[in-house]
PDB file of C-alpha atoms in Angstrom:
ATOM      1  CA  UNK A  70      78.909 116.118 106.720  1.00 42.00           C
ATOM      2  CA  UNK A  71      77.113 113.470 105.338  1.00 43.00           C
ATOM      3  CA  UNK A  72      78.330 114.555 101.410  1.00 41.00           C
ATOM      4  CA  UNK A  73      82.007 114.064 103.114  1.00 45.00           C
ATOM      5  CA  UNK A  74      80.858 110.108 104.301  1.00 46.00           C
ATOM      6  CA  UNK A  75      81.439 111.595 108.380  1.00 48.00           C
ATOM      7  CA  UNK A  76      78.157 110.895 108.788  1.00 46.00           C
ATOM      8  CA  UNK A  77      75.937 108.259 107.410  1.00 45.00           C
ATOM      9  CA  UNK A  78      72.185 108.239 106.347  1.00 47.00           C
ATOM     10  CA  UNK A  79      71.652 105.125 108.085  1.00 45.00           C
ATOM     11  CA  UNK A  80      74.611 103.044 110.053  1.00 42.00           C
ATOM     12  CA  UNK A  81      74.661  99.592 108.765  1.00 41.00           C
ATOM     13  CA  UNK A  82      74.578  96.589 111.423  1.00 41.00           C
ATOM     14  CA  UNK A  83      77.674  95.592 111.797  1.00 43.00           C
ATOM     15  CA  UNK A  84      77.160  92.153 112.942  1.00 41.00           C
ATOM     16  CA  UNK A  85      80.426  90.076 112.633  1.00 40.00           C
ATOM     17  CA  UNK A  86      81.636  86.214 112.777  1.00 43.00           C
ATOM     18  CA  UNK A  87      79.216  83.923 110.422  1.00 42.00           C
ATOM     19  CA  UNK A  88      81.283  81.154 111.475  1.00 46.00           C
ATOM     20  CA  UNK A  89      82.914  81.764 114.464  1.00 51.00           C
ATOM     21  CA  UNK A  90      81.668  82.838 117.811  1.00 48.00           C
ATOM     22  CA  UNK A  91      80.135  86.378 117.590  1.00 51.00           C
ATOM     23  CA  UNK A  92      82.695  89.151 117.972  1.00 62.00           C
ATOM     24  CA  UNK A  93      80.882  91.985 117.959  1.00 57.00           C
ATOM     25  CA  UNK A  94      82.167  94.518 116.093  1.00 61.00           C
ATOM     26  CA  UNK A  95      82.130  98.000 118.146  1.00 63.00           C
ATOM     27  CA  UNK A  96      79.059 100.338 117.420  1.00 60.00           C
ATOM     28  CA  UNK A  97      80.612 102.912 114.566  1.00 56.00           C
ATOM     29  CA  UNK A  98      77.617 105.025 115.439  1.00 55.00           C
ATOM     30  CA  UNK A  99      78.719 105.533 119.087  1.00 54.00           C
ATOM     31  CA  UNK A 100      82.376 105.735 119.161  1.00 58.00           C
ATOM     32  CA  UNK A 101      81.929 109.780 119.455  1.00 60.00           C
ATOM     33  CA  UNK A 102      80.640 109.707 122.855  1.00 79.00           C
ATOM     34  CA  UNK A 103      84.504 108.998 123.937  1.00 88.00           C
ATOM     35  CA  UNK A 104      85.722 112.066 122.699  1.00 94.00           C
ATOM     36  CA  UNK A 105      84.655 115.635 122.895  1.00 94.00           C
ATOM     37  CA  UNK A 106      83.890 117.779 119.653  1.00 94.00           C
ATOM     38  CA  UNK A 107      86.946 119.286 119.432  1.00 93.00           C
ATOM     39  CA  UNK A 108      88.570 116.391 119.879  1.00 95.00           C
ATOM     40  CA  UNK A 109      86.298 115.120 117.023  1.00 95.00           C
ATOM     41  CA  UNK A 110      87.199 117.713 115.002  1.00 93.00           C
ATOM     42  CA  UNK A 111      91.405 117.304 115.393  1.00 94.00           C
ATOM     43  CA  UNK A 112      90.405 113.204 114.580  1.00 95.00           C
ATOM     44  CA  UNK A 113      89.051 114.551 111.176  1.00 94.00           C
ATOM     45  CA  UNK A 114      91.655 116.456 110.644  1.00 94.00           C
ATOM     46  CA  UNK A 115      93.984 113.176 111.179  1.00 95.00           C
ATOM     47  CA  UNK A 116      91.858 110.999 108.542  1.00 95.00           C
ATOM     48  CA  UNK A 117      91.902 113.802 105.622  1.00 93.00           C
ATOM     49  CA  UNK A 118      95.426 113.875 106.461  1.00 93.00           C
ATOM     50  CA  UNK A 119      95.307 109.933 105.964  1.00 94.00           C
ATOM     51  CA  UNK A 120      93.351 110.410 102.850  1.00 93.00           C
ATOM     52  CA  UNK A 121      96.101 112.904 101.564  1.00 90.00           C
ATOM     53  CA  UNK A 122      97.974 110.493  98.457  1.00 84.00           C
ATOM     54  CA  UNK A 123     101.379 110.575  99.469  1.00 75.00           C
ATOM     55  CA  UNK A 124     102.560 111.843  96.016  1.00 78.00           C
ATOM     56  CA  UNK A 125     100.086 113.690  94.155  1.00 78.00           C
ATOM     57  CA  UNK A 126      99.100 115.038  97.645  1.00 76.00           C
ATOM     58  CA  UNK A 127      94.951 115.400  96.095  1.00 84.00           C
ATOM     59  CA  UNK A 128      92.370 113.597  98.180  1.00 88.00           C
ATOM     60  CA  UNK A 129      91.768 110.048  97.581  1.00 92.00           C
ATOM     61  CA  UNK A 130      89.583 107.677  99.627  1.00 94.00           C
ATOM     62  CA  UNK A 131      91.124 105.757 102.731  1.00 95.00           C
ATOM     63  CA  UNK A 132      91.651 101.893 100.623  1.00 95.00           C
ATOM     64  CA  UNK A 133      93.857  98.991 101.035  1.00 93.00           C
ATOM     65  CA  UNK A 134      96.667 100.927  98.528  1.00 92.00           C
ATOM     66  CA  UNK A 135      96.532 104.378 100.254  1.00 93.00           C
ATOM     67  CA  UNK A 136      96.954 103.051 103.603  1.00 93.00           C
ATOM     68  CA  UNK A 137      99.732 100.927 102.834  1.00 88.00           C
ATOM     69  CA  UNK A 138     101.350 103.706 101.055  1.00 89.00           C
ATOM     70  CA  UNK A 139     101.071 105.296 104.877  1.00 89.00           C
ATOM     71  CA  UNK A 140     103.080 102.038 106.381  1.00 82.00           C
ATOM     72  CA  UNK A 141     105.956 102.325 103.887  1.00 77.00           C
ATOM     73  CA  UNK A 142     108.476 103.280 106.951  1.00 75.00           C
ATOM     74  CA  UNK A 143     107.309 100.473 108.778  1.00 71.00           C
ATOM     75  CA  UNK A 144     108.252  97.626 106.609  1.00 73.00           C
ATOM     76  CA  UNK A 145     109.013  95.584 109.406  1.00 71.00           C
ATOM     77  CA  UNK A 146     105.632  95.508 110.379  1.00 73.00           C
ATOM     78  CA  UNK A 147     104.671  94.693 107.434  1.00 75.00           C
ATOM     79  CA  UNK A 148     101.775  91.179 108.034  1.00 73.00           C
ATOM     80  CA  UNK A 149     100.558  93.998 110.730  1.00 81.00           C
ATOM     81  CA  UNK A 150      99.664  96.700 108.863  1.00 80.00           C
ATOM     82  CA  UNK A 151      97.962  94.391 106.354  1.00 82.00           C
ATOM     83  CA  UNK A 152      96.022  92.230 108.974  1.00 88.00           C
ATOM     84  CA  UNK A 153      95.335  95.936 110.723  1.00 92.00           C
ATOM     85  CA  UNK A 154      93.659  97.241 107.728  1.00 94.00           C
ATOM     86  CA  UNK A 155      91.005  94.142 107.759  1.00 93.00           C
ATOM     87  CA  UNK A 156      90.108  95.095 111.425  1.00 94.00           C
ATOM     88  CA  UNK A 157      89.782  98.611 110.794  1.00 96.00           C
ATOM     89  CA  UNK A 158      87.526  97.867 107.664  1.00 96.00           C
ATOM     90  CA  UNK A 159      84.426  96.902 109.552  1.00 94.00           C
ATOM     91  CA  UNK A 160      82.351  97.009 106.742  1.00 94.00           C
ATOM     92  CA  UNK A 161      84.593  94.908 104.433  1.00 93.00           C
ATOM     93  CA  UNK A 162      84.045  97.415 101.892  1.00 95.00           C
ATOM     94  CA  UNK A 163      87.391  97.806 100.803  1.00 95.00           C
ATOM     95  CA  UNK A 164      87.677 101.767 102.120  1.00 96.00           C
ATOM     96  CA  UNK A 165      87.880 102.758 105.920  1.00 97.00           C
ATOM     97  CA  UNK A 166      84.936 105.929 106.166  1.00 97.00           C
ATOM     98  CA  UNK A 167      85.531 107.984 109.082  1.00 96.00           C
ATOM     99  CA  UNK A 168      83.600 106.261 111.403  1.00 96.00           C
ATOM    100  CA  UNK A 169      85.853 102.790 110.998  1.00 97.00           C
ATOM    101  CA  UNK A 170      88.485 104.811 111.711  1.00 97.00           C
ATOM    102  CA  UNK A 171      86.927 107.186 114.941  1.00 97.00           C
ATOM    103  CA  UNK A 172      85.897 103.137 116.130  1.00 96.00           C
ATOM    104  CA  UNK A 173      89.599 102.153 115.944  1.00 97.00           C
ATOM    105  CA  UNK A 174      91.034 104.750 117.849  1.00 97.00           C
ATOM    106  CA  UNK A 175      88.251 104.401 120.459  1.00 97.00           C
ATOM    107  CA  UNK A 176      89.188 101.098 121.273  1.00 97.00           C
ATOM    108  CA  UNK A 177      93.028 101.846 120.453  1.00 96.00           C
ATOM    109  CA  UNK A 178      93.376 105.111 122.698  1.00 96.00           C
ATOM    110  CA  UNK A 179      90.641 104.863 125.224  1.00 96.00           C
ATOM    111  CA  UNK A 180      88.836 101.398 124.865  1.00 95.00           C
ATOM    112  CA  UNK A 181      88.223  99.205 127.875  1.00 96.00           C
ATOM    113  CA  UNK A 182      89.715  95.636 128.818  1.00 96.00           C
ATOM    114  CA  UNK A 183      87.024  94.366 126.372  1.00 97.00           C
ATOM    115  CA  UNK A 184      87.143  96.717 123.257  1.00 97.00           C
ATOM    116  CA  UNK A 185      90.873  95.937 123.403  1.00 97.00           C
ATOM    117  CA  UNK A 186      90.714  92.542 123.287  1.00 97.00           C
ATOM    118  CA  UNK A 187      88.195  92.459 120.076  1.00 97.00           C
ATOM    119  CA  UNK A 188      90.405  94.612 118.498  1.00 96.00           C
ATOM    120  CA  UNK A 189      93.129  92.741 118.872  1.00 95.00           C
ATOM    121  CA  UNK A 190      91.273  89.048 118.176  1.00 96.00           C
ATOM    122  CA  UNK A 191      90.385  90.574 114.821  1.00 95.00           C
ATOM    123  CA  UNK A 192      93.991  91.524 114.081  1.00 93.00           C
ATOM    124  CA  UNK A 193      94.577  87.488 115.292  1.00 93.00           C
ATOM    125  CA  UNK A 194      91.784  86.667 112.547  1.00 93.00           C
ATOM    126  CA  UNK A 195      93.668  87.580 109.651  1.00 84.00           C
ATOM    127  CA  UNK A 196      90.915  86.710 106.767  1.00 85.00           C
ATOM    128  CA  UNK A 197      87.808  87.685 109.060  1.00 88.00           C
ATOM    129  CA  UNK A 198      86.472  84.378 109.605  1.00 91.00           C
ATOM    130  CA  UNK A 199      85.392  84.180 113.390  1.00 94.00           C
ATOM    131  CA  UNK A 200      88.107  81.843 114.172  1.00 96.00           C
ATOM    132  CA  UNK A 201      92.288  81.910 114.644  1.00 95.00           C
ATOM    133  CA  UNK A 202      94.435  79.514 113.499  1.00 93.00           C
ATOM    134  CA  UNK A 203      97.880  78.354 113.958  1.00 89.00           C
ATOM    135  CA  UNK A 204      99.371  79.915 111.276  1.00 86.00           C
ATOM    136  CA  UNK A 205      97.695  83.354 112.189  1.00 87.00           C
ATOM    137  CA  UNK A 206      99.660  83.710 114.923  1.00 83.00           C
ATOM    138  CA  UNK A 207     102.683  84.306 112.973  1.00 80.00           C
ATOM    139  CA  UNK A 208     101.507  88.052 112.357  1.00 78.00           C
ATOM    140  CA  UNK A 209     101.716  88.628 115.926  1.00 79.00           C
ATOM    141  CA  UNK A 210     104.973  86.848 116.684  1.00 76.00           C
ATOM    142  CA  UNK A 211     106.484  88.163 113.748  1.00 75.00           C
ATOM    143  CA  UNK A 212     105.873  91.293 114.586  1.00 72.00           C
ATOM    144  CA  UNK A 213     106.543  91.432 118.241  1.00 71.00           C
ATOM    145  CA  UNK A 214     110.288  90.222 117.395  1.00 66.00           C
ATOM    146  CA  UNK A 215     110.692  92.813 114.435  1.00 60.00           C
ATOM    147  CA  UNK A 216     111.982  95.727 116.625  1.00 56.00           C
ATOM    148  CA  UNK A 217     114.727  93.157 118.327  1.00 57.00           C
ATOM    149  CA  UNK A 218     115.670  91.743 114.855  1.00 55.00           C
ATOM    150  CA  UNK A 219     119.225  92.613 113.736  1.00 53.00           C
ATOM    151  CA  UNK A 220     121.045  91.681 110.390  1.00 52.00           C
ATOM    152  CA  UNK A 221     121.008  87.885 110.136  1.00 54.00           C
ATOM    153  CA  UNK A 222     125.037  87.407 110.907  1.00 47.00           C
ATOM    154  CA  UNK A 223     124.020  89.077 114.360  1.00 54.00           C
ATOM    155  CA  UNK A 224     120.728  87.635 115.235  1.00 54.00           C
ATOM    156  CA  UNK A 225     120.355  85.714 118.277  1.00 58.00           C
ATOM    157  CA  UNK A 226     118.097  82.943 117.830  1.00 57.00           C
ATOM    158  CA  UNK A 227     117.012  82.927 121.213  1.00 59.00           C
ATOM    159  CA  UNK A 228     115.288  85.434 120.821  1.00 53.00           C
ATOM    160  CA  UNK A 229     113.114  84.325 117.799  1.00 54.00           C
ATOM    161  CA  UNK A 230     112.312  80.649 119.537  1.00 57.00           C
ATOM    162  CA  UNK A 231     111.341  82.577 122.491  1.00 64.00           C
ATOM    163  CA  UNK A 232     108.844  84.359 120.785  1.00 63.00           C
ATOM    164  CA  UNK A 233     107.335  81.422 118.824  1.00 71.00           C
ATOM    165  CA  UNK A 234     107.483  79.686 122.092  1.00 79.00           C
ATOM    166  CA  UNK A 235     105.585  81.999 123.447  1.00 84.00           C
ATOM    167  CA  UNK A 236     102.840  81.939 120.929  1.00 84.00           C
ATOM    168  CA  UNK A 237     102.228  78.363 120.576  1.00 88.00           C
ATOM    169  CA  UNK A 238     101.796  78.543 124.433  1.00 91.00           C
ATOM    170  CA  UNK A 239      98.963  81.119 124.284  1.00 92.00           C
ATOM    171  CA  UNK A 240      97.743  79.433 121.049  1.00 93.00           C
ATOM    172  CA  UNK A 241      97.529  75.914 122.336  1.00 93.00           C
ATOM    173  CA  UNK A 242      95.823  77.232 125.620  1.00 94.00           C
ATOM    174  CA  UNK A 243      92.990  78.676 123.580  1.00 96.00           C
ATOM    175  CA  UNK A 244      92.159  75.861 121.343  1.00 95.00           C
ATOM    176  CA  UNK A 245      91.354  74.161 124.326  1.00 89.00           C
ATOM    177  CA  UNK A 246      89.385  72.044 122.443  1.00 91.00           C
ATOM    178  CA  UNK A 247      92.615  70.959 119.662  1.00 92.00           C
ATOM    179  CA  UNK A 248      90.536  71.333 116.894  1.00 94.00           C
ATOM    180  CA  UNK A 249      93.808  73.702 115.485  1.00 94.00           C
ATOM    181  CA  UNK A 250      91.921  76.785 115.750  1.00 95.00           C
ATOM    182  CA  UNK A 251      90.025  79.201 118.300  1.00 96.00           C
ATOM    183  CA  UNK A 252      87.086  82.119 118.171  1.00 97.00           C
ATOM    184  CA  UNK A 253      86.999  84.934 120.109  1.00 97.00           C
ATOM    185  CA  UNK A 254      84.908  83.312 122.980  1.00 97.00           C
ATOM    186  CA  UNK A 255      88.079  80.982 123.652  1.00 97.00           C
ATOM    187  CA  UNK A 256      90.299  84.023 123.386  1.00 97.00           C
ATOM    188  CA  UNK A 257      88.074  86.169 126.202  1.00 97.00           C
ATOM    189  CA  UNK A 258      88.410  82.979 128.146  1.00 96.00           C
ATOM    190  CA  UNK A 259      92.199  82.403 127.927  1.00 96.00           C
ATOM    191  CA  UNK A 260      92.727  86.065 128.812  1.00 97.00           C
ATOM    192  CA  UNK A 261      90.173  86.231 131.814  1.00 97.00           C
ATOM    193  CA  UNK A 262      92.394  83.281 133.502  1.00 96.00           C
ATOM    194  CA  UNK A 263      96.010  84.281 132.349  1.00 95.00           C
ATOM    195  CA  UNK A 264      95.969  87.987 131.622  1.00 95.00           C
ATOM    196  CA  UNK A 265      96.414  90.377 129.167  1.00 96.00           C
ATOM    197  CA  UNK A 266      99.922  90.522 128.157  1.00 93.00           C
ATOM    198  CA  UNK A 267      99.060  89.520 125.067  1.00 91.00           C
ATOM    199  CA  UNK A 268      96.552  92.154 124.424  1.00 95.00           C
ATOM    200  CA  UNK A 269      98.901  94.634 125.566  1.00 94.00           C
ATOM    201  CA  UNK A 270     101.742  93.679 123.724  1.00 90.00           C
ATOM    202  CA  UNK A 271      99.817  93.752 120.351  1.00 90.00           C
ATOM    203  CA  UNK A 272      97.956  96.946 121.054  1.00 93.00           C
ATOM    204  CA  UNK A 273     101.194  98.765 121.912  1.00 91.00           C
ATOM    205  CA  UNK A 274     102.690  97.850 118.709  1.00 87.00           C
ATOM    206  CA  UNK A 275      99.615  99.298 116.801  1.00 90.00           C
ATOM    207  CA  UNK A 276     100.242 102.516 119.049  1.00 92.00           C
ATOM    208  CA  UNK A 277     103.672 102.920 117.755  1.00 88.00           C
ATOM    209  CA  UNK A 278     102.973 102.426 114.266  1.00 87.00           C
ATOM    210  CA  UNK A 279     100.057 104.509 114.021  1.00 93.00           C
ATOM    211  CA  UNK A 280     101.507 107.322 116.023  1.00 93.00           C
ATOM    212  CA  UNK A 281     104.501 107.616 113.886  1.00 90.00           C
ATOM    213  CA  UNK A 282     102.127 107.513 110.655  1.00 91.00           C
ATOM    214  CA  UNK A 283     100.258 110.487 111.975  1.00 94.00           C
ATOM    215  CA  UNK A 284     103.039 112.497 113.969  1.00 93.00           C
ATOM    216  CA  UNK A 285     103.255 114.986 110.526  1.00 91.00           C
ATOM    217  CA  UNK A 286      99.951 116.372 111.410  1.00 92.00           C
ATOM    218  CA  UNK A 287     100.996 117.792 114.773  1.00 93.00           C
ATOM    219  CA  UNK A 288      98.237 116.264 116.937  1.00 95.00           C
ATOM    220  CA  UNK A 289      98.419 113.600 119.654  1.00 95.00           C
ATOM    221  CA  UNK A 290      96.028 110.920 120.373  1.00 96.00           C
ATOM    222  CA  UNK A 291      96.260 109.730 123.972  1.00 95.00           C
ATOM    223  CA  UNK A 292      93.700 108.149 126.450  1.00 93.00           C
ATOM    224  CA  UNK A 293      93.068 111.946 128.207  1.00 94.00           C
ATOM    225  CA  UNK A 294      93.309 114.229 124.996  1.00 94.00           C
ATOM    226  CA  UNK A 295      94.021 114.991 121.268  1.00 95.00           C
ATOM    227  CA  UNK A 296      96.002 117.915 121.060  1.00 93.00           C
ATOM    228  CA  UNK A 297      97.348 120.008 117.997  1.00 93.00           C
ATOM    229  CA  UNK A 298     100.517 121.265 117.756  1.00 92.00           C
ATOM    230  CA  UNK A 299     100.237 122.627 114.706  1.00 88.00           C
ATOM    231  CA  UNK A 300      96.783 124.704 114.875  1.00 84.00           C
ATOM    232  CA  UNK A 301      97.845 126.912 111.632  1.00 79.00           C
ATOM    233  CA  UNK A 302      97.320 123.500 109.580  1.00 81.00           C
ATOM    234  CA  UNK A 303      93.764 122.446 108.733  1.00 79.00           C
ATOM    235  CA  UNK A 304      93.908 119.008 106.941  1.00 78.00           C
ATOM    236  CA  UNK A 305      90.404 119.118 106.360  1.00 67.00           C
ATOM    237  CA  UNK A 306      90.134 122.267 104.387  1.00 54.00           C
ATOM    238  CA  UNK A 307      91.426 122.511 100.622  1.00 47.00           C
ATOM    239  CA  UNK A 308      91.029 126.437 100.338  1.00 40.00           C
ATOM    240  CA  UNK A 309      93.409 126.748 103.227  1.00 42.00           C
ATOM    241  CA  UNK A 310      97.363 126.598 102.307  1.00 43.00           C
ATOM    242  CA  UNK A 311      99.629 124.811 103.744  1.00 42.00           C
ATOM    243  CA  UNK A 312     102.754 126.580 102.271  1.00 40.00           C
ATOM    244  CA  UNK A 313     104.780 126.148 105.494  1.00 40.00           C
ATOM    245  CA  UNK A 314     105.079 122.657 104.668  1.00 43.00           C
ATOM    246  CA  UNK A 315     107.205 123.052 101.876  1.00 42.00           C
ATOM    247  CA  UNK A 316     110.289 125.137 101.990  1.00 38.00           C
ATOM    248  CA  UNK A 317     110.414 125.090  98.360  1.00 40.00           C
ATOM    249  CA  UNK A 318     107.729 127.030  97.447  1.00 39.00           C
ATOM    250  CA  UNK A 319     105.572 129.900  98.239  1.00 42.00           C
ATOM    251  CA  UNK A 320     102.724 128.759  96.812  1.00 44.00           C
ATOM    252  CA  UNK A 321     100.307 126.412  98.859  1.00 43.00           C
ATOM    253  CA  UNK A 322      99.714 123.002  96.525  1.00 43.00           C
ATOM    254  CA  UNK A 323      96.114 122.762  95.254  1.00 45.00           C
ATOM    255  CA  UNK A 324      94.284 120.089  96.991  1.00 46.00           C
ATOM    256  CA  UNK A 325      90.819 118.158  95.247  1.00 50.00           C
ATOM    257  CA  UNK A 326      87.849 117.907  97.420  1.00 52.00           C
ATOM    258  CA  UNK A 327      87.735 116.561 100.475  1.00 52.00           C
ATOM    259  CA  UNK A 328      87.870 112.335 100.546  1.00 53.00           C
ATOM    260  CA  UNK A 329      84.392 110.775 100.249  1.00 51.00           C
ATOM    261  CA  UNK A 330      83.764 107.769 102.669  1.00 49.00           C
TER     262      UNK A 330
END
């Protein structure tokens, strides 16, 4: 496992926020104790299927381009998936390893009131400095209208102002300070006295996009389970075909080794 990057020689510290308040990032190293090894084993199967280049279908490891590549029916979403690839990338090494990834569904699927909010301050913090600014929150409010949005002769602009309404009302009730930005200290704050709303809204837009990414492997990611519907597929294993995909062929397609982390 560790040849295949599942498993690391030594986690790194994952210390976050030079600048900012300290967000801790979660604890890579522990994010298995929330699901059970065979669970474990169907969330592999998920990332090699994420690793899986969308055209040459060969391995390749889990970067900015590949995962991008994995958003392409999303395009709406699109400052989302971008800022959601920073806050996966807790190592800012340019590749999410497995263990970035098993930390993101933990706090996606199954993390508590606090997990959730990190995760979704660090989608806030766009460029991963500690703090949010005004413009950051365009990402969020641009995204939370996207699913409403219709061609421009029909849009109601209502709806738009609503939503940047909205977000310069959260925004200028966390820089309580009016210094034009906030850390993640002001953001636990503002949702400790006013709620969560924002949290869940931003969270259930992740869970819609990332479900409908991975709904061609078959398994389902939900706060009691991960279940596979399609046991006769193993993602992980090369030397296994997969000729059922592809009604064009008998042959199963000839996968490289497994992505290294």
């Amino acid at each position: 496992l560790k040849a295949l990057g599942l498993i690391a020689d030594e986690p790194p510290a994952l210390g976050i926020g030079v600048m900012g308040s300290q967000v801790g990032k979660p604890d890579v190293q522990g994010q298995s104790s929330a699901f059970a090894p065979k669970e474990i084993y169907n969330l592999k199967q998920v990332y090699f299927y994420l690793c899986l280049h969308t055209t040459t279908l060969t391995s390749c490891p889990l970067d900015r381009n590949q995962f991008q590549s994995l958003f392409t029916h999303h395009r709406q979403f699109k400052p989302l998936w971008r800022a959601l690839f920073n806050a996966i990338d807790l190592k800012e090494d340019n590749i999410i390893c497995f263990e970035e990834f098993l930390a993101f569904v933990t706090q996606l699927k199954r993390g508590d009131s606090d997990a959730r909010r990190r995760l979704c301050f660090r989608i806030l913090d766009g460029n991963c400095d500690g703090f949010v600014e005004r413009s950051d929150l365009r990402v969020a409010s641009d995204a939370k209208v996207a699913p409403q949005k219709k061609p421009s002769w029909k849009q109601t602009p209502s709806i738009i102002d609503d939503v940047e309404d909205e977000y310069t009302m959260i925004f200028n009730r966390c820089d309580a300070d009016g210094d034009g930005r906030f850390n993640y200290e002001d953001f636990e704050n503002y949702c400790t006295q006013h709620g969560d709303t924002v949290v869940t809204d931003m969270l259930k837009l992740l869970s819609v996009m990332f479900d409908g990414v991975i709904e061609e492997t078959g398994i389902s990611i939900t706060s009691t389970d991960v279940k596979n519907m399609k046991p006769h597929i193993d993602w992980q294993d090369h030397k296994i075909g997969v000729s059922s995909l592809f009604c064009c062929s008998a042959h199963a397609p000839i996968f490289t080794t497994p992505a290294v982390a």
